[in-house]
Amino acid sequence: METNTQSEHVHLLIIGSGPAGYTAAIYAARANLKPVLYQGIQPGGQLTITTEVENYPGYPEGIQGPEMMVDFEKQATRMGADIRFGMATKVDLSKQPFTVIIDEEKTITADALIIATGASAKWLGLPSEQRLNGSGVSACAVCDGFFFRGKEVAIVGAGDTAAEEALYLSKLCSNVHMIVRRHEMRASKVMQDRVLKASNIMVYWNSETDEVLGENKVEAVRLVNNQTNVKTEIPVSAFFVAIGHQPNSGIFNGQLEMDEQGYIKTVPGTSKTNIEGVFACGDVQDKIYRQAVTAAGSGCMAALDAERYLSAKEHH
């Protein structure tokens, strides 16, 4: 990597700032590892685009996602973590210390690295979907379904996640309109059977979302049948997008082991990657649970793993 004037060596570098990154910073700072954390493109992560969080233990009244992330950040700062604005744009994990370029200009070398870069929900790309995001449009049925109890909702997607979320919504909502682009689902047979057996899930085959309708909140969704071009409007109070997540792992391509979807592989029961001294936590390595509380738990694991690694290294 090119050398430049702005370079700095740190003991432990944390990249990413959702519940995983901030929890790792809290633990690492308390262990006196003097962690430096770069917040990335979306400080606070996916929770900053969630409105109310009701399922995180310890907040009996619920809390706004962005507010909760400010609390996490304040706690990490109070413990002594050095929290900075900036994004990792390039990494070299081939030798120690590891090299990370921030914002394409600053070089950081680190004895240990914790990756908490998270994942991003995939969206359809409709302007109305972004405009009403948080006002009835959501990419997480488990997070937000509760707010639409007894109401009609729509969900788009055809994989296992979409099927699971449709079933989850069917237990809360009066009717679930499921929009499937092809004449079949990608979900496993058992999930498809459950969806098709649910009396209040209506599946619209060969259908695509033309537009989410509503001025200040979701009021309806307009579908178009991609075989007949016939358009249909369905009145709904919420529109859930379940077409998958994309782990933010691109800068580690070719250096860290990943699965076919790009999730970083960790040794089961740990946060260890295939490179000694590099740890991964949160949604960048978890495609199953993807909750704030599990991300925070894995951030704690990463900090403890990093602490053990660094102290063993010092004693050698």
PDB file of C-alpha atoms in Angstrom:
ATOM      1  CA  MET A   1       0.000   0.000   0.000  1.00  0.00           C
ATOM      2  CA  GLU A   2       1.168   3.508  -0.752  1.00  0.00           C
ATOM      3  CA  THR A   3       2.709   5.313   2.179  1.00  0.00           C
ATOM      4  CA  ASN A   4       1.463   8.720   3.083  1.00  0.00           C
ATOM      5  CA  THR A   5       2.084  11.333   5.719  1.00  0.00           C
ATOM      6  CA  GLN A   6      -1.014  10.563   7.723  1.00  0.00           C
ATOM      7  CA  SER A   7      -0.264   7.310   9.448  1.00  0.00           C
ATOM      8  CA  GLU A   8      -0.883   6.056  12.942  1.00  0.00           C
ATOM      9  CA  HIS A   9      -0.423   2.815  14.832  1.00  0.00           C
ATOM     10  CA  VAL A  10      -3.169   1.539  17.163  1.00  0.00           C
ATOM     11  CA  HIS A  11      -3.377  -1.497  19.415  1.00  0.00           C
ATOM     12  CA  LEU A  12      -6.940  -2.453  18.461  1.00  0.00           C
ATOM     13  CA  LEU A  13      -8.950  -1.068  15.564  1.00  0.00           C
ATOM     14  CA  ILE A  14     -12.735  -1.534  15.316  1.00  0.00           C
ATOM     15  CA  ILE A  15     -14.416  -0.874  11.970  1.00  0.00           C
ATOM     16  CA  GLY A  16     -18.155  -0.230  12.144  1.00  0.00           C
ATOM     17  CA  SER A  17     -20.493   1.218  14.727  1.00  0.00           C
ATOM     18  CA  GLY A  18     -23.774  -0.598  15.228  1.00  0.00           C
ATOM     19  CA  PRO A  19     -24.552  -2.527  18.432  1.00  0.00           C
ATOM     20  CA  ALA A  20     -21.673  -4.923  17.600  1.00  0.00           C
ATOM     21  CA  GLY A  21     -18.990  -2.276  17.059  1.00  0.00           C
ATOM     22  CA  TYR A  22     -19.993  -0.135  20.027  1.00  0.00           C
ATOM     23  CA  THR A  23     -20.270  -3.129  22.393  1.00  0.00           C
ATOM     24  CA  ALA A  24     -16.832  -4.331  21.259  1.00  0.00           C
ATOM     25  CA  ALA A  25     -15.524  -0.821  21.999  1.00  0.00           C
ATOM     26  CA  ILE A  26     -17.098  -0.782  25.486  1.00  0.00           C
ATOM     27  CA  TYR A  27     -15.512  -4.116  26.435  1.00  0.00           C
ATOM     28  CA  ALA A  28     -12.163  -3.371  24.795  1.00  0.00           C
ATOM     29  CA  ALA A  29     -11.899   0.050  26.447  1.00  0.00           C
ATOM     30  CA  ARG A  30     -12.657  -1.434  29.868  1.00  0.00           C
ATOM     31  CA  ALA A  31      -9.897  -3.996  29.244  1.00  0.00           C
ATOM     32  CA  ASN A  32      -7.548  -1.079  28.611  1.00  0.00           C
ATOM     33  CA  LEU A  33      -6.930  -2.006  24.963  1.00  0.00           C
ATOM     34  CA  LYS A  34      -7.370   1.679  23.965  1.00  0.00           C
ATOM     35  CA  PRO A  35      -9.598   0.825  20.999  1.00  0.00           C
ATOM     36  CA  VAL A  36     -10.019   3.205  18.067  1.00  0.00           C
ATOM     37  CA  LEU A  37     -13.384   2.847  16.325  1.00  0.00           C
ATOM     38  CA  TYR A  38     -14.281   4.229  12.891  1.00  0.00           C
ATOM     39  CA  GLN A  39     -18.030   4.618  12.508  1.00  0.00           C
ATOM     40  CA  GLY A  40     -18.312   3.967   8.784  1.00  0.00           C
ATOM     41  CA  ILE A  41     -20.801   5.232   6.247  1.00  0.00           C
ATOM     42  CA  GLN A  42     -23.819   4.898   8.560  1.00  0.00           C
ATOM     43  CA  PRO A  43     -22.814   5.793  12.143  1.00  0.00           C
ATOM     44  CA  GLY A  44     -24.950   3.645  14.431  1.00  0.00           C
ATOM     45  CA  GLY A  45     -25.723   1.179  11.651  1.00  0.00           C
ATOM     46  CA  GLN A  46     -29.110  -0.169  10.616  1.00  0.00           C
ATOM     47  CA  LEU A  47     -30.736   0.815  13.907  1.00  0.00           C
ATOM     48  CA  THR A  48     -30.511   4.449  12.875  1.00  0.00           C
ATOM     49  CA  ILE A  49     -33.114   3.765  10.160  1.00  0.00           C
ATOM     50  CA  THR A  50     -35.400   1.917  12.599  1.00  0.00           C
ATOM     51  CA  THR A  51     -37.910   3.965  14.541  1.00  0.00           C
ATOM     52  CA  GLU A  52     -39.029   2.257  17.735  1.00  0.00           C
ATOM     53  CA  VAL A  53     -37.036  -0.596  19.278  1.00  0.00           C
ATOM     54  CA  GLU A  54     -39.198  -2.533  21.727  1.00  0.00           C
ATOM     55  CA  ASN A  55     -37.393  -5.864  21.958  1.00  0.00           C
ATOM     56  CA  TYR A  56     -34.045  -4.781  23.409  1.00  0.00           C
ATOM     57  CA  PRO A  57     -33.874  -5.811  27.086  1.00  0.00           C
ATOM     58  CA  GLY A  58     -33.643  -3.010  29.611  1.00  0.00           C
ATOM     59  CA  TYR A  59     -35.869  -0.487  27.845  1.00  0.00           C
ATOM     60  CA  PRO A  60     -39.326  -1.277  29.248  1.00  0.00           C
ATOM     61  CA  GLU A  61     -40.910   1.684  27.447  1.00  0.00           C
ATOM     62  CA  GLY A  62     -39.073   1.006  24.180  1.00  0.00           C
ATOM     63  CA  ILE A  63     -36.591   3.418  22.633  1.00  0.00           C
ATOM     64  CA  GLN A  64     -35.983   5.048  19.269  1.00  0.00           C
ATOM     65  CA  GLY A  65     -33.258   3.254  17.287  1.00  0.00           C
ATOM     66  CA  PRO A  66     -31.113   6.364  16.680  1.00  0.00           C
ATOM     67  CA  GLU A  67     -31.384   7.384  20.358  1.00  0.00           C
ATOM     68  CA  MET A  68     -30.294   3.919  21.466  1.00  0.00           C
ATOM     69  CA  MET A  69     -27.208   4.109  19.252  1.00  0.00           C
ATOM     70  CA  VAL A  70     -26.323   7.522  20.744  1.00  0.00           C
ATOM     71  CA  ASP A  71     -26.501   5.845  24.185  1.00  0.00           C
ATOM     72  CA  PHE A  72     -24.192   3.041  23.019  1.00  0.00           C
ATOM     73  CA  GLU A  73     -21.739   5.557  21.609  1.00  0.00           C
ATOM     74  CA  LYS A  74     -21.756   7.688  24.797  1.00  0.00           C
ATOM     75  CA  GLN A  75     -21.103   4.596  26.904  1.00  0.00           C
ATOM     76  CA  ALA A  76     -18.169   3.523  24.709  1.00  0.00           C
ATOM     77  CA  THR A  77     -16.732   7.054  24.863  1.00  0.00           C
ATOM     78  CA  ARG A  78     -17.119   7.172  28.658  1.00  0.00           C
ATOM     79  CA  MET A  79     -15.179   3.901  28.928  1.00  0.00           C
ATOM     80  CA  GLY A  80     -12.342   5.517  26.983  1.00  0.00           C
ATOM     81  CA  ALA A  81     -12.892   4.319  23.415  1.00  0.00           C
ATOM     82  CA  ASP A  82     -11.672   6.712  20.725  1.00  0.00           C
ATOM     83  CA  ILE A  83     -14.695   7.043  18.424  1.00  0.00           C
ATOM     84  CA  ARG A  84     -14.072   8.676  15.058  1.00  0.00           C
ATOM     85  CA  PHE A  85     -15.993   9.578  11.966  1.00  0.00           C
ATOM     86  CA  GLY A  86     -14.606   7.918   8.832  1.00  0.00           C
ATOM     87  CA  MET A  87     -14.838   4.878   6.647  1.00  0.00           C
ATOM     88  CA  ALA A  88     -12.406   2.053   5.933  1.00  0.00           C
ATOM     89  CA  THR A  89     -11.814   2.080   2.175  1.00  0.00           C
ATOM     90  CA  LYS A  90      -8.991  -0.446   1.765  1.00  0.00           C
ATOM     91  CA  VAL A  91      -7.348  -3.114   3.910  1.00  0.00           C
ATOM     92  CA  ASP A  92      -4.250  -5.282   3.798  1.00  0.00           C
ATOM     93  CA  LEU A  93      -4.480  -8.286   6.114  1.00  0.00           C
ATOM     94  CA  SER A  94      -1.584 -10.186   4.523  1.00  0.00           C
ATOM     95  CA  LYS A  95       0.919  -9.218   7.201  1.00  0.00           C
ATOM     96  CA  GLN A  96       1.016  -7.879  10.728  1.00  0.00           C
ATOM     97  CA  PRO A  97       0.422  -5.240  11.821  1.00  0.00           C
ATOM     98  CA  PHE A  98      -2.690  -5.042   9.644  1.00  0.00           C
ATOM     99  CA  THR A  99      -3.067  -1.958   7.449  1.00  0.00           C
ATOM    100  CA  VAL A 100      -6.349  -0.111   7.016  1.00  0.00           C
ATOM    101  CA  ILE A 101      -6.830   2.994   4.869  1.00  0.00           C
ATOM    102  CA  ILE A 102      -9.494   5.404   6.135  1.00  0.00           C
ATOM    103  CA  ASP A 103     -11.327   7.676   3.672  1.00  0.00           C
ATOM    104  CA  GLU A 104      -8.701   6.827   1.028  1.00  0.00           C
ATOM    105  CA  GLU A 105      -6.118   9.020   2.764  1.00  0.00           C
ATOM    106  CA  LYS A 106      -5.213   8.068   6.333  1.00  0.00           C
ATOM    107  CA  THR A 107      -3.238   4.882   7.057  1.00  0.00           C
ATOM    108  CA  ILE A 108      -3.830   3.028  10.295  1.00  0.00           C
ATOM    109  CA  THR A 109      -1.796  -0.002  11.334  1.00  0.00           C
ATOM    110  CA  ALA A 110      -3.286  -2.226  14.018  1.00  0.00           C
ATOM    111  CA  ASP A 111      -2.130  -5.182  16.119  1.00  0.00           C
ATOM    112  CA  ALA A 112      -5.679  -6.584  16.094  1.00  0.00           C
ATOM    113  CA  LEU A 113      -8.775  -5.806  14.073  1.00  0.00           C
ATOM    114  CA  ILE A 114     -12.477  -6.176  14.862  1.00  0.00           C
ATOM    115  CA  ILE A 115     -14.805  -6.004  11.868  1.00  0.00           C
ATOM    116  CA  ALA A 116     -18.348  -4.841  12.660  1.00  0.00           C
ATOM    117  CA  THR A 117     -19.307  -3.401   9.277  1.00  0.00           C
ATOM    118  CA  GLY A 118     -22.814  -4.878   9.345  1.00  0.00           C
ATOM    119  CA  ALA A 119     -25.168  -5.504   6.471  1.00  0.00           C
ATOM    120  CA  SER A 120     -27.547  -3.367   4.455  1.00  0.00           C
ATOM    121  CA  ALA A 121     -31.085  -4.313   3.548  1.00  0.00           C
ATOM    122  CA  LYS A 122     -31.651  -4.646  -0.171  1.00  0.00           C
ATOM    123  CA  TRP A 123     -34.376  -2.338  -1.468  1.00  0.00           C
ATOM    124  CA  LEU A 124     -36.484  -2.377  -4.617  1.00  0.00           C
ATOM    125  CA  GLY A 125     -35.256   1.091  -5.567  1.00  0.00           C
ATOM    126  CA  LEU A 126     -38.607   2.912  -5.742  1.00  0.00           C
ATOM    127  CA  PRO A 127     -38.582   6.598  -4.756  1.00  0.00           C
ATOM    128  CA  SER A 128     -41.800   6.090  -2.748  1.00  0.00           C
ATOM    129  CA  GLU A 129     -40.160   3.261  -0.820  1.00  0.00           C
ATOM    130  CA  GLN A 130     -37.370   5.579   0.369  1.00  0.00           C
ATOM    131  CA  ARG A 131     -39.736   8.500   0.992  1.00  0.00           C
ATOM    132  CA  LEU A 132     -41.994   6.414   3.245  1.00  0.00           C
ATOM    133  CA  ASN A 133     -39.170   4.492   4.908  1.00  0.00           C
ATOM    134  CA  GLY A 134     -40.009   4.583   8.626  1.00  0.00           C
ATOM    135  CA  SER A 135     -43.591   5.659   7.865  1.00  0.00           C
ATOM    136  CA  GLY A 136     -44.906   2.196   7.072  1.00  0.00           C
ATOM    137  CA  VAL A 137     -42.089   0.990   4.812  1.00  0.00           C
ATOM    138  CA  SER A 138     -39.717  -1.352   6.628  1.00  0.00           C
ATOM    139  CA  ALA A 139     -37.099  -3.994   5.875  1.00  0.00           C
ATOM    140  CA  CYS A 140     -37.655  -5.823   9.152  1.00  0.00           C
ATOM    141  CA  ALA A 141     -40.992  -7.475   9.948  1.00  0.00           C
ATOM    142  CA  VAL A 142     -39.702  -8.818  13.270  1.00  0.00           C
ATOM    143  CA  CYS A 143     -38.746  -5.253  14.293  1.00  0.00           C
ATOM    144  CA  ASP A 144     -41.808  -3.391  13.067  1.00  0.00           C
ATOM    145  CA  GLY A 145     -44.670  -5.858  12.493  1.00  0.00           C
ATOM    146  CA  PHE A 146     -45.985  -5.276  15.992  1.00  0.00           C
ATOM    147  CA  PHE A 147     -46.947  -1.678  15.154  1.00  0.00           C
ATOM    148  CA  PHE A 148     -49.426  -2.926  12.540  1.00  0.00           C
ATOM    149  CA  ARG A 149     -51.404  -5.383  14.665  1.00  0.00           C
ATOM    150  CA  GLY A 150     -54.841  -6.062  13.225  1.00  0.00           C
ATOM    151  CA  LYS A 151     -54.043  -4.113  10.037  1.00  0.00           C
ATOM    152  CA  GLU A 152     -53.557  -5.168   6.412  1.00  0.00           C
ATOM    153  CA  VAL A 153     -49.933  -5.279   5.280  1.00  0.00           C
ATOM    154  CA  ALA A 154     -47.933  -6.215   2.188  1.00  0.00           C
ATOM    155  CA  ILE A 155     -44.593  -8.002   1.968  1.00  0.00           C
ATOM    156  CA  VAL A 156     -42.377  -8.431  -1.064  1.00  0.00           C
ATOM    157  CA  GLY A 157     -39.966 -11.359  -1.430  1.00  0.00           C
ATOM    158  CA  ALA A 158     -39.879 -15.060  -2.197  1.00  0.00           C
ATOM    159  CA  GLY A 159     -37.055 -16.591  -0.140  1.00  0.00           C
ATOM    160  CA  ASP A 160     -37.028 -18.216   3.286  1.00  0.00           C
ATOM    161  CA  THR A 161     -36.731 -14.852   5.059  1.00  0.00           C
ATOM    162  CA  ALA A 162     -39.752 -13.476   3.196  1.00  0.00           C
ATOM    163  CA  ALA A 163     -41.741 -16.622   3.992  1.00  0.00           C
ATOM    164  CA  GLU A 164     -40.749 -16.499   7.668  1.00  0.00           C
ATOM    165  CA  GLU A 165     -41.605 -12.808   7.888  1.00  0.00           C
ATOM    166  CA  ALA A 166     -44.954 -13.330   6.124  1.00  0.00           C
ATOM    167  CA  LEU A 167     -45.836 -16.050   8.656  1.00  0.00           C
ATOM    168  CA  TYR A 168     -44.697 -13.835  11.520  1.00  0.00           C
ATOM    169  CA  LEU A 169     -46.897 -10.996  10.213  1.00  0.00           C
ATOM    170  CA  SER A 170     -49.849 -13.360   9.684  1.00  0.00           C
ATOM    171  CA  LYS A 171     -49.993 -13.919  13.457  1.00  0.00           C
ATOM    172  CA  LEU A 172     -50.239 -10.175  14.124  1.00  0.00           C
ATOM    173  CA  CYS A 173     -51.980  -8.644  11.131  1.00  0.00           C
ATOM    174  CA  SER A 174     -55.483  -9.171   9.734  1.00  0.00           C
ATOM    175  CA  ASN A 175     -54.246  -9.929   6.203  1.00  0.00           C
ATOM    176  CA  VAL A 176     -50.822 -10.283   4.606  1.00  0.00           C
ATOM    177  CA  HIS A 177     -50.473  -9.628   0.874  1.00  0.00           C
ATOM    178  CA  MET A 178     -47.324 -11.375  -0.351  1.00  0.00           C
ATOM    179  CA  ILE A 179     -45.859 -10.162  -3.633  1.00  0.00           C
ATOM    180  CA  VAL A 180     -43.809 -12.757  -5.552  1.00  0.00           C
ATOM    181  CA  ARG A 181     -42.067 -11.832  -8.789  1.00  0.00           C
ATOM    182  CA  ARG A 182     -42.072 -15.282 -10.395  1.00  0.00           C
ATOM    183  CA  HIS A 183     -44.646 -18.065 -10.602  1.00  0.00           C
ATOM    184  CA  GLU A 184     -42.885 -19.835  -7.717  1.00  0.00           C
ATOM    185  CA  MET A 185     -41.008 -19.083  -4.510  1.00  0.00           C
ATOM    186  CA  ARG A 186     -37.327 -19.646  -3.759  1.00  0.00           C
ATOM    187  CA  ALA A 187     -38.165 -20.564  -0.171  1.00  0.00           C
ATOM    188  CA  SER A 188     -37.720 -24.136   1.050  1.00  0.00           C
ATOM    189  CA  LYS A 189     -40.636 -26.493   0.436  1.00  0.00           C
ATOM    190  CA  VAL A 190     -41.621 -26.594   4.097  1.00  0.00           C
ATOM    191  CA  MET A 191     -41.743 -22.778   4.356  1.00  0.00           C
ATOM    192  CA  GLN A 192     -43.765 -22.494   1.139  1.00  0.00           C
ATOM    193  CA  ASP A 193     -46.288 -25.034   2.415  1.00  0.00           C
ATOM    194  CA  ARG A 194     -46.731 -23.070   5.631  1.00  0.00           C
ATOM    195  CA  VAL A 195     -47.292 -19.831   3.739  1.00  0.00           C
ATOM    196  CA  LEU A 196     -49.800 -21.399   1.364  1.00  0.00           C
ATOM    197  CA  LYS A 197     -51.676 -23.023   4.267  1.00  0.00           C
ATOM    198  CA  ALA A 198     -51.995 -19.753   6.226  1.00  0.00           C
ATOM    199  CA  SER A 199     -55.579 -18.567   5.722  1.00  0.00           C
ATOM    200  CA  ASN A 200     -54.747 -14.853   5.920  1.00  0.00           C
ATOM    201  CA  ILE A 201     -51.728 -14.763   3.550  1.00  0.00           C
ATOM    202  CA  MET A 202     -52.624 -13.953  -0.054  1.00  0.00           C
ATOM    203  CA  VAL A 203     -49.854 -14.666  -2.546  1.00  0.00           C
ATOM    204  CA  TYR A 204     -49.709 -12.614  -5.749  1.00  0.00           C
ATOM    205  CA  TRP A 205     -47.666 -14.570  -8.301  1.00  0.00           C
ATOM    206  CA  ASN A 206     -45.831 -12.983 -11.258  1.00  0.00           C
ATOM    207  CA  SER A 207     -46.261  -9.635  -9.547  1.00  0.00           C
ATOM    208  CA  GLU A 208     -44.019  -6.634  -9.037  1.00  0.00           C
ATOM    209  CA  THR A 209     -44.406  -3.499  -6.962  1.00  0.00           C
ATOM    210  CA  ASP A 210     -45.232  -0.560  -9.180  1.00  0.00           C
ATOM    211  CA  GLU A 211     -45.472   2.025  -6.396  1.00  0.00           C
ATOM    212  CA  VAL A 212     -46.052   2.428  -2.668  1.00  0.00           C
ATOM    213  CA  LEU A 213     -48.906   4.886  -2.267  1.00  0.00           C
ATOM    214  CA  GLY A 214     -49.514   7.415   0.493  1.00  0.00           C
ATOM    215  CA  GLU A 215     -48.678  11.018   1.256  1.00  0.00           C
ATOM    216  CA  ASN A 216     -47.160  10.871   4.750  1.00  0.00           C
ATOM    217  CA  LYS A 217     -47.635   7.197   5.530  1.00  0.00           C
ATOM    218  CA  VAL A 218     -48.258   3.984   3.604  1.00  0.00           C
ATOM    219  CA  GLU A 219     -51.881   3.784   2.458  1.00  0.00           C
ATOM    220  CA  ALA A 220     -51.757   1.279  -0.401  1.00  0.00           C
ATOM    221  CA  VAL A 221     -49.489  -0.595  -2.757  1.00  0.00           C
ATOM    222  CA  ARG A 222     -49.915  -0.767  -6.530  1.00  0.00           C
ATOM    223  CA  LEU A 223     -48.912  -4.056  -8.138  1.00  0.00           C
ATOM    224  CA  VAL A 224     -48.378  -4.908 -11.765  1.00  0.00           C
ATOM    225  CA  ASN A 225     -48.718  -8.452 -13.072  1.00  0.00           C
ATOM    226  CA  ASN A 226     -45.618  -8.998 -15.217  1.00  0.00           C
ATOM    227  CA  GLN A 227     -47.471 -11.453 -17.484  1.00  0.00           C
ATOM    228  CA  THR A 228     -50.635  -9.446 -18.180  1.00  0.00           C
ATOM    229  CA  ASN A 229     -49.501  -5.892 -17.248  1.00  0.00           C
ATOM    230  CA  VAL A 230     -52.703  -5.530 -15.236  1.00  0.00           C
ATOM    231  CA  LYS A 231     -52.307  -3.127 -12.301  1.00  0.00           C
ATOM    232  CA  THR A 232     -53.988  -3.659  -8.933  1.00  0.00           C
ATOM    233  CA  GLU A 233     -54.154  -1.380  -5.901  1.00  0.00           C
ATOM    234  CA  ILE A 234     -54.325  -2.966  -2.452  1.00  0.00           C
ATOM    235  CA  PRO A 235     -55.023  -0.804   0.611  1.00  0.00           C
ATOM    236  CA  VAL A 236     -52.356  -1.585   3.245  1.00  0.00           C
ATOM    237  CA  SER A 237     -50.899   0.154   6.304  1.00  0.00           C
ATOM    238  CA  ALA A 238     -47.375  -1.202   5.912  1.00  0.00           C
ATOM    239  CA  PHE A 239     -45.046  -2.415   3.184  1.00  0.00           C
ATOM    240  CA  PHE A 240     -42.273  -4.840   4.182  1.00  0.00           C
ATOM    241  CA  VAL A 241     -39.324  -5.467   1.905  1.00  0.00           C
ATOM    242  CA  ALA A 242     -37.798  -8.931   2.400  1.00  0.00           C
ATOM    243  CA  ILE A 243     -35.580  -9.404  -0.623  1.00  0.00           C
ATOM    244  CA  GLY A 244     -32.449 -10.037   1.403  1.00  0.00           C
ATOM    245  CA  HIS A 245     -29.479  -8.305   2.956  1.00  0.00           C
ATOM    246  CA  GLN A 246     -26.075  -7.523   1.604  1.00  0.00           C
ATOM    247  CA  PRO A 247     -23.192  -7.886   4.072  1.00  0.00           C
ATOM    248  CA  ASN A 248     -20.826  -4.888   3.967  1.00  0.00           C
ATOM    249  CA  SER A 249     -17.770  -7.065   3.406  1.00  0.00           C
ATOM    250  CA  GLY A 250     -16.584  -5.991  -0.058  1.00  0.00           C
ATOM    251  CA  ILE A 251     -13.275  -4.482   1.086  1.00  0.00           C
ATOM    252  CA  PHE A 252     -12.243  -7.858   2.572  1.00  0.00           C
ATOM    253  CA  ASN A 253     -12.818  -9.808  -0.657  1.00  0.00           C
ATOM    254  CA  GLY A 254      -9.982 -12.208  -1.380  1.00  0.00           C
ATOM    255  CA  GLN A 255      -8.524 -11.801   2.124  1.00  0.00           C
ATOM    256  CA  LEU A 256     -11.100 -13.251   4.489  1.00  0.00           C
ATOM    257  CA  GLU A 257     -13.088 -16.455   4.027  1.00  0.00           C
ATOM    258  CA  MET A 258     -16.732 -15.734   3.227  1.00  0.00           C
ATOM    259  CA  ASP A 259     -19.772 -17.730   2.226  1.00  0.00           C
ATOM    260  CA  GLU A 260     -21.307 -17.403  -1.235  1.00  0.00           C
ATOM    261  CA  GLN A 261     -23.415 -14.415  -0.121  1.00  0.00           C
ATOM    262  CA  GLY A 262     -20.399 -12.515   1.218  1.00  0.00           C
ATOM    263  CA  TYR A 263     -20.924 -13.078   4.953  1.00  0.00           C
ATOM    264  CA  ILE A 264     -17.564 -13.379   6.741  1.00  0.00           C
ATOM    265  CA  LYS A 265     -17.026 -16.878   8.112  1.00  0.00           C
ATOM    266  CA  THR A 266     -16.154 -17.140  11.799  1.00  0.00           C
ATOM    267  CA  VAL A 267     -15.080 -20.210  13.762  1.00  0.00           C
ATOM    268  CA  PRO A 268     -18.337 -21.450  15.370  1.00  0.00           C
ATOM    269  CA  GLY A 269     -18.720 -20.219  18.938  1.00  0.00           C
ATOM    270  CA  THR A 270     -16.101 -17.477  18.447  1.00  0.00           C
ATOM    271  CA  SER A 271     -15.566 -14.294  16.468  1.00  0.00           C
ATOM    272  CA  LYS A 272     -12.339 -15.598  14.904  1.00  0.00           C
ATOM    273  CA  THR A 273     -11.872 -15.352  11.136  1.00  0.00           C
ATOM    274  CA  ASN A 274      -9.391 -17.340   9.039  1.00  0.00           C
ATOM    275  CA  ILE A 275      -6.726 -14.725   9.792  1.00  0.00           C
ATOM    276  CA  GLU A 276      -5.291 -14.755  13.295  1.00  0.00           C
ATOM    277  CA  GLY A 277      -5.873 -11.416  15.003  1.00  0.00           C
ATOM    278  CA  VAL A 278      -8.860 -10.473  12.816  1.00  0.00           C
ATOM    279  CA  PHE A 279     -12.281 -10.865  14.413  1.00  0.00           C
ATOM    280  CA  ALA A 280     -15.774 -10.339  12.965  1.00  0.00           C
ATOM    281  CA  CYS A 281     -19.030  -9.664  14.800  1.00  0.00           C
ATOM    282  CA  GLY A 282     -22.579  -8.527  14.146  1.00  0.00           C
ATOM    283  CA  ASP A 283     -24.490  -8.724  10.888  1.00  0.00           C
ATOM    284  CA  VAL A 284     -21.420  -8.904   8.646  1.00  0.00           C
ATOM    285  CA  GLN A 285     -21.053 -12.501   9.870  1.00  0.00           C
ATOM    286  CA  ASP A 286     -24.599 -13.313  11.044  1.00  0.00           C
ATOM    287  CA  LYS A 287     -27.285 -13.923   8.455  1.00  0.00           C
ATOM    288  CA  ILE A 288     -29.534 -15.925  10.760  1.00  0.00           C
ATOM    289  CA  TYR A 289     -30.532 -13.772  13.729  1.00  0.00           C
ATOM    290  CA  ARG A 290     -29.665 -10.202  12.742  1.00  0.00           C
ATOM    291  CA  GLN A 291     -30.980  -8.607  15.933  1.00  0.00           C
ATOM    292  CA  ALA A 292     -29.527  -5.737  17.939  1.00  0.00           C
ATOM    293  CA  VAL A 293     -29.137  -7.930  21.016  1.00  0.00           C
ATOM    294  CA  THR A 294     -27.332 -10.754  19.173  1.00  0.00           C
ATOM    295  CA  ALA A 295     -25.083  -8.238  17.406  1.00  0.00           C
ATOM    296  CA  ALA A 296     -24.193  -6.679  20.778  1.00  0.00           C
ATOM    297  CA  GLY A 297     -23.481 -10.141  22.196  1.00  0.00           C
ATOM    298  CA  SER A 298     -21.150 -10.973  19.335  1.00  0.00           C
ATOM    299  CA  GLY A 299     -19.402  -7.593  19.765  1.00  0.00           C
ATOM    300  CA  CYS A 300     -18.666  -8.598  23.361  1.00  0.00           C
ATOM    301  CA  MET A 301     -17.262 -11.947  22.107  1.00  0.00           C
ATOM    302  CA  ALA A 302     -15.020 -10.163  19.596  1.00  0.00           C
ATOM    303  CA  ALA A 303     -13.591  -7.840  22.255  1.00  0.00           C
ATOM    304  CA  LEU A 304     -12.877 -10.759  24.601  1.00  0.00           C
ATOM    305  CA  ASP A 305     -11.320 -12.792  21.760  1.00  0.00           C
ATOM    306  CA  ALA A 306      -9.175  -9.790  20.763  1.00  0.00           C
ATOM    307  CA  GLU A 307      -8.119  -9.214  24.369  1.00  0.00           C
ATOM    308  CA  ARG A 308      -6.982 -12.856  24.732  1.00  0.00           C
ATOM    309  CA  TYR A 309      -5.178 -12.722  21.419  1.00  0.00           C
ATOM    310  CA  LEU A 310      -3.344  -9.488  22.250  1.00  0.00           C
ATOM    311  CA  SER A 311      -2.363 -10.582  25.750  1.00  0.00           C
ATOM    312  CA  ALA A 312      -1.031 -13.943  24.482  1.00  0.00           C
ATOM    313  CA  LYS A 313       0.950 -12.069  21.837  1.00  0.00           C
ATOM    314  CA  GLU A 314       2.497  -9.799  24.470  1.00  0.00           C
ATOM    315  CA  HIS A 315       3.529 -12.741  26.641  1.00  0.00           C
ATOM    316  CA  HIS A 316       5.394 -14.456  23.800  1.00  0.00           C
TER     317      HIS A 316
END
